[in-house]
Coordinates of C-alpha atoms in Angstrom, one line a residue:
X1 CA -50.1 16.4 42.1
X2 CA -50.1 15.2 38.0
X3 CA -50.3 11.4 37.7
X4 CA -51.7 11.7 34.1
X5 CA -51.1 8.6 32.1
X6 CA -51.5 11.2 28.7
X7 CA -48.4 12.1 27.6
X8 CA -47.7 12.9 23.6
X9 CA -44.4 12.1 22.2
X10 CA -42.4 14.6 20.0
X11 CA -41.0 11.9 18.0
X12 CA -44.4 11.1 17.0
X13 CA -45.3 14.1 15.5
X14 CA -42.3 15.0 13.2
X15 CA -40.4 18.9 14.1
X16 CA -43.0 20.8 12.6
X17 CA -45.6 19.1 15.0
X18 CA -43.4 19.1 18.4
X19 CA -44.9 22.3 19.9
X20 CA -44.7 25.7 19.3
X21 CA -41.4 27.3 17.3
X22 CA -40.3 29.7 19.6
X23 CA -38.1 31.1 16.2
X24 CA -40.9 31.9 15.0
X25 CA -42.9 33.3 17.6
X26 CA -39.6 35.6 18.4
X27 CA -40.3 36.7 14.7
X28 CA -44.3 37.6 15.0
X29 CA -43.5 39.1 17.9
X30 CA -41.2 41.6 16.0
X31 CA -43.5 42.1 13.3
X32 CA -46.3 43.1 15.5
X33 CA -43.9 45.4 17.3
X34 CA -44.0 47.5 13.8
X35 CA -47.6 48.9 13.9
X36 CA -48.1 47.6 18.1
X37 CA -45.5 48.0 20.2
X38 CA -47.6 47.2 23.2
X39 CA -49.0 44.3 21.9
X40 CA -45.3 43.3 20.3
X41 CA -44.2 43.4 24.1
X42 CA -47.0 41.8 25.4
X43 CA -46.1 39.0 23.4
X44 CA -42.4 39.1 24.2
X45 CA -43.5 38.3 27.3
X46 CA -45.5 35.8 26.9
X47 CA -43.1 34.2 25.2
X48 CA -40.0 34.7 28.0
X49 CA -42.9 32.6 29.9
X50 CA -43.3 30.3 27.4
X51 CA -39.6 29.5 27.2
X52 CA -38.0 30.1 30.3
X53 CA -35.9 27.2 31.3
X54 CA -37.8 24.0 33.0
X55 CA -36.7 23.7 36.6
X56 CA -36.8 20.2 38.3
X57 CA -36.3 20.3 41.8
X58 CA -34.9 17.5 44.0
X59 CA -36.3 17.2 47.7
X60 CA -36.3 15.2 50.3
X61 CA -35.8 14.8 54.0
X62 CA -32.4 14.8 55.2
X63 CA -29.8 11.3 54.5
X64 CA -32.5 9.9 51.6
X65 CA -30.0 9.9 48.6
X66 CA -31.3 13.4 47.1
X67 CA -27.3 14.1 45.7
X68 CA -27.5 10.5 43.8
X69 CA -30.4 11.6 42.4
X70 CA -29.5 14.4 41.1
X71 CA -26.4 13.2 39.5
X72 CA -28.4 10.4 37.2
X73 CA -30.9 13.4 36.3
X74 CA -27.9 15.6 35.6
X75 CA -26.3 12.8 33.7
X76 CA -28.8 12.2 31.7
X77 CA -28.8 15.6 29.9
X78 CA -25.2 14.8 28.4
X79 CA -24.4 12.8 25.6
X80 CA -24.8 9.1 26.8
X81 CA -28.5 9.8 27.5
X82 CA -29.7 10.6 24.1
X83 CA -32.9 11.8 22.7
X84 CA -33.7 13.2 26.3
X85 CA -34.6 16.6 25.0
X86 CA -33.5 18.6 28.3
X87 CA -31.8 21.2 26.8
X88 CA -33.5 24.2 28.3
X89 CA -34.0 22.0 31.8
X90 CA -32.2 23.2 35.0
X91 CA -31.7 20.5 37.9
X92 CA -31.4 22.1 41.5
X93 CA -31.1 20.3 44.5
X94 CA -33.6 21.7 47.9
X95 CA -32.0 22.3 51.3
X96 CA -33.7 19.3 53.3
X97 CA -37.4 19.3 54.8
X98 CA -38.9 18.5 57.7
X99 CA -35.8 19.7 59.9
X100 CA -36.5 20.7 63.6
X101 CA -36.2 24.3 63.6
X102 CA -35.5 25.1 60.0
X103 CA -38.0 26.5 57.5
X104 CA -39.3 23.9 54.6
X105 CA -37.5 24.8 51.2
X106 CA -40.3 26.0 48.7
X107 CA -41.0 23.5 46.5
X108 CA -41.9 25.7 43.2
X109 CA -40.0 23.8 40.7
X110 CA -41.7 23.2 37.7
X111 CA -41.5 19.4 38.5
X112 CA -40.3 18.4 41.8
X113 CA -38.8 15.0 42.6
X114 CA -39.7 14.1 45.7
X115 CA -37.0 11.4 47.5
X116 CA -38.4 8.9 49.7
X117 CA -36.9 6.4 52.4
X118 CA -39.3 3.3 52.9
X119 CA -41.8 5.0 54.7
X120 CA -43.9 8.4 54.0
X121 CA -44.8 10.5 56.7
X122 CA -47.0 13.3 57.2
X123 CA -44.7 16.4 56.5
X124 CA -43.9 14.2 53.0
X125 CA -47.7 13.7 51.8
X126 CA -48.2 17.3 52.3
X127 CA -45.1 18.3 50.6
X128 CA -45.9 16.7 47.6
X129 CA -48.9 17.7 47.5
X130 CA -48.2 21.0 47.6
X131 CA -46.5 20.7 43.5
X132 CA -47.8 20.6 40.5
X133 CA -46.1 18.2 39.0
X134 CA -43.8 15.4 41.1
X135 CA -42.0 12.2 40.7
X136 CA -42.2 10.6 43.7
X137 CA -38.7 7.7 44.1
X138 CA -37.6 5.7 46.4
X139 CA -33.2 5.8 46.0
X140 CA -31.9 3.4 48.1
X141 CA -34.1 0.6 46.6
X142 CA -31.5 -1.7 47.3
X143 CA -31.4 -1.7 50.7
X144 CA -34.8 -2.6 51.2
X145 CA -35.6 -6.3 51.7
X146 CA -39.6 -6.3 50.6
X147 CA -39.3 -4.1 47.6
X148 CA -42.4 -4.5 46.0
X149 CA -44.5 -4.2 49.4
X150 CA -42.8 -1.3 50.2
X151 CA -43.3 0.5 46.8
X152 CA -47.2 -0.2 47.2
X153 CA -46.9 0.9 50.8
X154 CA -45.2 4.1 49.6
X155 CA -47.4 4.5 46.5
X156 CA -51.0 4.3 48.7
X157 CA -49.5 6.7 50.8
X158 CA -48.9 9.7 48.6
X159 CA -51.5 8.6 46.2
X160 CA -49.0 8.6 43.3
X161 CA -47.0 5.9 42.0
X162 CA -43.7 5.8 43.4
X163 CA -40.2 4.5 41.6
X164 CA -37.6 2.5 42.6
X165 CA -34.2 3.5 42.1
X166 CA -31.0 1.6 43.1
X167 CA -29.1 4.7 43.2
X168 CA -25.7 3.2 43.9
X169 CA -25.7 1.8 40.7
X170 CA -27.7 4.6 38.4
X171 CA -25.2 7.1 40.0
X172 CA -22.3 4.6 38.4
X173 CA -23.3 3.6 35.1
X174 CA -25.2 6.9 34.6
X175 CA -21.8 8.7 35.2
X176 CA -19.9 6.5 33.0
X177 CA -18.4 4.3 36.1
X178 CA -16.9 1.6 35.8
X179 CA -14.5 2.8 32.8
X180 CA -15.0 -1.4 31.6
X181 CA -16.6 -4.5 31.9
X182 CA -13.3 -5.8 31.0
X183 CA -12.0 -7.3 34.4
X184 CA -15.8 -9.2 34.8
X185 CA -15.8 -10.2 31.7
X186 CA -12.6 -12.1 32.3
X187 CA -13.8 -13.6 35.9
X188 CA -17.5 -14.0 34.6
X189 CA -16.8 -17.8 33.3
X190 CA -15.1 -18.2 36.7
X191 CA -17.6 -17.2 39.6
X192 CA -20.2 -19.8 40.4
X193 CA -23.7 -18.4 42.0
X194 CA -22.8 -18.5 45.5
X195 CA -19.7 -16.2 45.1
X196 CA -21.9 -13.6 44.5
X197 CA -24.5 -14.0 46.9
X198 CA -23.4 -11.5 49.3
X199 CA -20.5 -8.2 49.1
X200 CA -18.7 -10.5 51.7
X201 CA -19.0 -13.9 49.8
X202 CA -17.8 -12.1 46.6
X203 CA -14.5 -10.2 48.0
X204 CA -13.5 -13.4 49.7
X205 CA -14.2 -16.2 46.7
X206 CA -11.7 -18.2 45.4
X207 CA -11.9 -17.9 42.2
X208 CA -10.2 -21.2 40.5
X209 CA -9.4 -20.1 36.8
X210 CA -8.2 -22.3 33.7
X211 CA -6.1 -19.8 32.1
X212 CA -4.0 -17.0 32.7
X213 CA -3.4 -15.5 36.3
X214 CA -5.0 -12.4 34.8
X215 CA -8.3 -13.6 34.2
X216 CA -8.9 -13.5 38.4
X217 CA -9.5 -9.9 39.9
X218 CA -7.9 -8.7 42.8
X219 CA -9.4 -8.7 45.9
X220 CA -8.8 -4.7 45.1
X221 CA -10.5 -4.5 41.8
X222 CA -13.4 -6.4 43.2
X223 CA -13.8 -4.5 46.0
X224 CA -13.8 -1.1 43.9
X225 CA -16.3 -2.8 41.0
X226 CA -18.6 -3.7 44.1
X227 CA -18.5 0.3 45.3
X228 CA -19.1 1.5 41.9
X229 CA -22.3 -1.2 41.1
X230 CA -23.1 -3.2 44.2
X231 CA -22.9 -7.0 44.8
X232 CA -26.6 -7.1 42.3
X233 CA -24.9 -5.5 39.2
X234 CA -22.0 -7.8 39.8
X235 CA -24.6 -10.3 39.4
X236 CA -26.6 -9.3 36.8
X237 CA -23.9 -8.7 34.7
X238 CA -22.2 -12.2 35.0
X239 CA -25.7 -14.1 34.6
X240 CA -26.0 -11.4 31.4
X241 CA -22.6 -12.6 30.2
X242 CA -23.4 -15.9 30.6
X243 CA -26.1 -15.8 28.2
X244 CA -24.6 -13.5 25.8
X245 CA -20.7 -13.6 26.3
X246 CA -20.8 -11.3 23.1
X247 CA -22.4 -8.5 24.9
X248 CA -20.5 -5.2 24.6
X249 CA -20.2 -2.3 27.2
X250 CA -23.1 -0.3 25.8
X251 CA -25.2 -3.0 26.1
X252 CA -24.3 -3.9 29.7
X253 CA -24.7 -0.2 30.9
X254 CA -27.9 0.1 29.3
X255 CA -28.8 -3.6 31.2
X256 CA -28.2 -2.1 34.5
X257 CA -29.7 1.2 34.5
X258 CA -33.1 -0.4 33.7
X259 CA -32.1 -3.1 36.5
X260 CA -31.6 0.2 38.9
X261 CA -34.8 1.6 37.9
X262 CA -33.0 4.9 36.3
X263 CA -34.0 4.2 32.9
X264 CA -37.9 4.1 33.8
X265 CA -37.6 7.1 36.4
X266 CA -35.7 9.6 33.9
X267 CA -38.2 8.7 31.3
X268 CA -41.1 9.8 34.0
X269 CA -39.1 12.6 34.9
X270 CA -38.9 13.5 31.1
X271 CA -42.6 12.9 30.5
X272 CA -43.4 15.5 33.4
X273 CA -41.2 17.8 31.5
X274 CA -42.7 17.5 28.1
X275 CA -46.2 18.1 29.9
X276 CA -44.6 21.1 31.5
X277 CA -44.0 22.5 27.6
X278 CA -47.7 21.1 26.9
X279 CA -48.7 23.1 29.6
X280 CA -47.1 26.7 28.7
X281 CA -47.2 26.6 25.1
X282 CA -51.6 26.3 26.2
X283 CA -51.2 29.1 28.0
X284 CA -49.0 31.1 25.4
X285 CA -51.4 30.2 22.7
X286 CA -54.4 31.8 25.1
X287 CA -52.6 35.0 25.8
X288 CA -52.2 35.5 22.0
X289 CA -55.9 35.3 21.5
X290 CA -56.5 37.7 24.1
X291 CA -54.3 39.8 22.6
X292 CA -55.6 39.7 19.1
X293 CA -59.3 40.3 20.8
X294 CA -57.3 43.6 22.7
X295 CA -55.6 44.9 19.8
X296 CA -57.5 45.1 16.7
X297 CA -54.3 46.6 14.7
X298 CA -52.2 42.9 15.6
X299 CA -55.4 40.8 15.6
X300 CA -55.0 40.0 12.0
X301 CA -51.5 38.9 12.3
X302 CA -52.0 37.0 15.4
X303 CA -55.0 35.1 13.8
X304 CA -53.5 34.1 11.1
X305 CA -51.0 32.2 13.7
X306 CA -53.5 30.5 15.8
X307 CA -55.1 29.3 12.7
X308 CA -51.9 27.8 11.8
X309 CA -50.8 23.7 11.3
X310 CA -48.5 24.8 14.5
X311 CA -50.8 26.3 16.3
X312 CA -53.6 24.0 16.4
X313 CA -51.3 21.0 16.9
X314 CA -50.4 22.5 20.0
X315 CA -53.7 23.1 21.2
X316 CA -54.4 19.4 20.1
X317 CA -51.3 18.2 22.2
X318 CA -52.8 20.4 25.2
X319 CA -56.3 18.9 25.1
X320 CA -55.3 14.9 24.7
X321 CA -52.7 15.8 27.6
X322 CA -55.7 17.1 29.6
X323 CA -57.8 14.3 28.6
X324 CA -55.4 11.4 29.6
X325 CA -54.9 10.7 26.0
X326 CA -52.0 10.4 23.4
X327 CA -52.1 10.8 19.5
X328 CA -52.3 7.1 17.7
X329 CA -50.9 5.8 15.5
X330 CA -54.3 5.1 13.2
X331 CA -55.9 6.5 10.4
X332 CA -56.2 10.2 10.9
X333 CA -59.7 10.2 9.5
X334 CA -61.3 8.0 11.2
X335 CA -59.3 9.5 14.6
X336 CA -61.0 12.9 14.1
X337 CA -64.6 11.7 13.1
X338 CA -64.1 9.7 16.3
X339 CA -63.1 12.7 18.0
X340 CA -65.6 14.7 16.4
X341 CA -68.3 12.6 17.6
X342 CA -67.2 12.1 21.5
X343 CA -67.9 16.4 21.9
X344 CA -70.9 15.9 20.3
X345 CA -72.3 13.3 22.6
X346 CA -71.1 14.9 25.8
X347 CA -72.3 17.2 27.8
X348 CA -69.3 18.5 29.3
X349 CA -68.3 21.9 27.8
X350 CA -64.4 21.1 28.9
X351 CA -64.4 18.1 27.3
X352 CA -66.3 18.8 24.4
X353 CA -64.0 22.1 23.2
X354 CA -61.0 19.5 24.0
X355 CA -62.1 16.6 21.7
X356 CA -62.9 19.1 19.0
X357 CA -59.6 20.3 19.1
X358 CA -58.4 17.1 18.9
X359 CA -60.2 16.1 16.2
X360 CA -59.4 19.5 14.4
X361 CA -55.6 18.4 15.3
X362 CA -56.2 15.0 13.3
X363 CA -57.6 16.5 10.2
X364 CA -54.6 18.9 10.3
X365 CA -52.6 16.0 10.6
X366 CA -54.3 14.6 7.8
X367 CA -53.8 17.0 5.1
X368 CA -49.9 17.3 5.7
X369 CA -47.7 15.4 2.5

């Protein structure tokens, strides 16, 4: 199982500095095909490798909330989740494990999200351990009473940290549900504390109002508000309203998916996605010099690649990841002398060759306008 911390943001490192352009790779490959063809197809697929499409996986054992979960992850690949840099991601959804007389679904996603009720057994543990990379979540948060006991409980088990997700209302919001705010906004000055203690409390309140009839919901439109976001969003979005009675839609929808946990579980989920492109663009960028050491007529071609600002900020983003580590903000000199001086303390050969390409990454860095 991955539980690095290390994770390297594009947005830190400008287009050029992102990863691998697999534009241009497409064009060396073509350009070696001219006096290679072997090695031109070799790289071709390499490259296929490189860029298939990202799988993510949803598991779980039967009646967990796997199908809520993979509506917010599918959700977040459209427009109102932007920046999320899943356009070449798939999301699938497993049959369900553990079943009496069924065979386990293969779990060989290139990042599995494992779904969890409050308690892990031993057909779970092994399951997860079983993947490379997995996000382990708990979706029906709200239902459980000791939240925080059961998230450690959960987390010791599996030996990665697992997520809480109210999925009820990250399904809503991240779907676009409901249409408005509107309707709360109206009863918001109206609904005292205790109204909203409880679903029951909240459908039966008599709301006493000082304007128009219209400013009280129906027992109807609360019933359906409570469905889409559950008796806590109702909550949270009065007592946010009450603060700020200014507060648009946008702002409210972003409000609750951080209370439901999606925001911070899709950002995981995207951070064992980016490492997933960390990950293959290492691999394609080791094929390549094994290609250039098996065919002296593309070496010079391919060398001239790897030696590249591209190249060796990949290789940088591939050894900070393996390290735990991600690119700072602060001065690039001193970063790579810092770097520089870390392999030549240690007397690990793996960490030695990755702190000098970080350091190499760094000076790169460095002497870009």
């Amino acid at each position: 199982m991955s539980a690095k911390p290390g994770y390297v943001q594009q947005s830190r490192w400008g287009d050029d500095m992102s990863g691998v352009n697999q534009g241009r790779m497409r064009s060396l490959a073509s350009s070696v095909s001219e006096c290679n063809p072997g090695s031109g197809r070799e790289i071709g697929l390499a490259l296929d490798r490189c860029f298939a499409r990202i799988r993510i996986q949803v598991s779980g054992r039967v009646g967990v909330g796997k199908s809520s979960v993979r509506a917010v992850l599918t959700a977040s690949t459209v427009s109102r989740f932007p920046d999320v840099g899943w356009e070449d991601v798939e999301i699938t959804e497993t049959a369900a494990m553990d079943v009496p007389s069924a065979p386990d679904p293969d779990l060989d996603g290139d990042v599995v999200v494992y779904v969890l009720t409050s308690g892990a057994q031993k057909a779970d543990v092994d399951a997860m351990a079983s993947a490379s990379h997995v996000v382990p979540v708990l979706a029906k948060a709200d239902t459980v009473d000791d939240l925080v006991g059961a998230l450690d409980r959960l987390t010791s088990a599996v030996g990665i940290e697992v997520f809480a997700l109210m999925g009820t209302i990250a399904r809503a919001v991240s779907e676009g549900e409901p249409k408005s705010f509107e309707m709360l906004r109206r009863a918001a000055p109206h609904l005292s504390p205790d109204m909203m203690l409880t679903r029951e409390r909240f459908l039966r309140a008599d709301i006493h109002h000082t304007s128009e009839s219209r400013d009280v919901p129906t027992a109807a439109e609360r019933d359906e508000l409570v469905e889409r976001i559950e008796i806590l969003g109702v909550r949270t979005v009065v007592e946010a309203l009450g603060s700020d009675p200014t507060m648009d839609d946008v702002r409210i929808r972003l409000l609750l998916l951080d209370v439901s946990g999606a925001a911070r579980f899709i950002d995981t989920v995207r951070q064992s996605v980016e490492r997933v492109r960390i990950e293959r663009q290492a691999r394609l960028l080791h094929r390549l010099t094994e290609l250039a050491a098996e065919h002296p007529t593309s070496a010079e071609e391919l060398e001239t690649f790897l030696a590249s600002d591209q190249a060796v900020l990949a290789i940088m983003r591939s050894a900070l990841d393996a390290l735990g580590e991600t690119a700072g903000p602060g001065n690039k000199v001193e970063s790579a002398a810092l770097w520089l001086a870390r392999a030549q303390s240690t007397e690990d050969p793996n960490y030695s060759r990755a702190a000098r390409a970080i350091s190499r990454g760094y000076l790169r860095m460095r002497a870009r306008p």
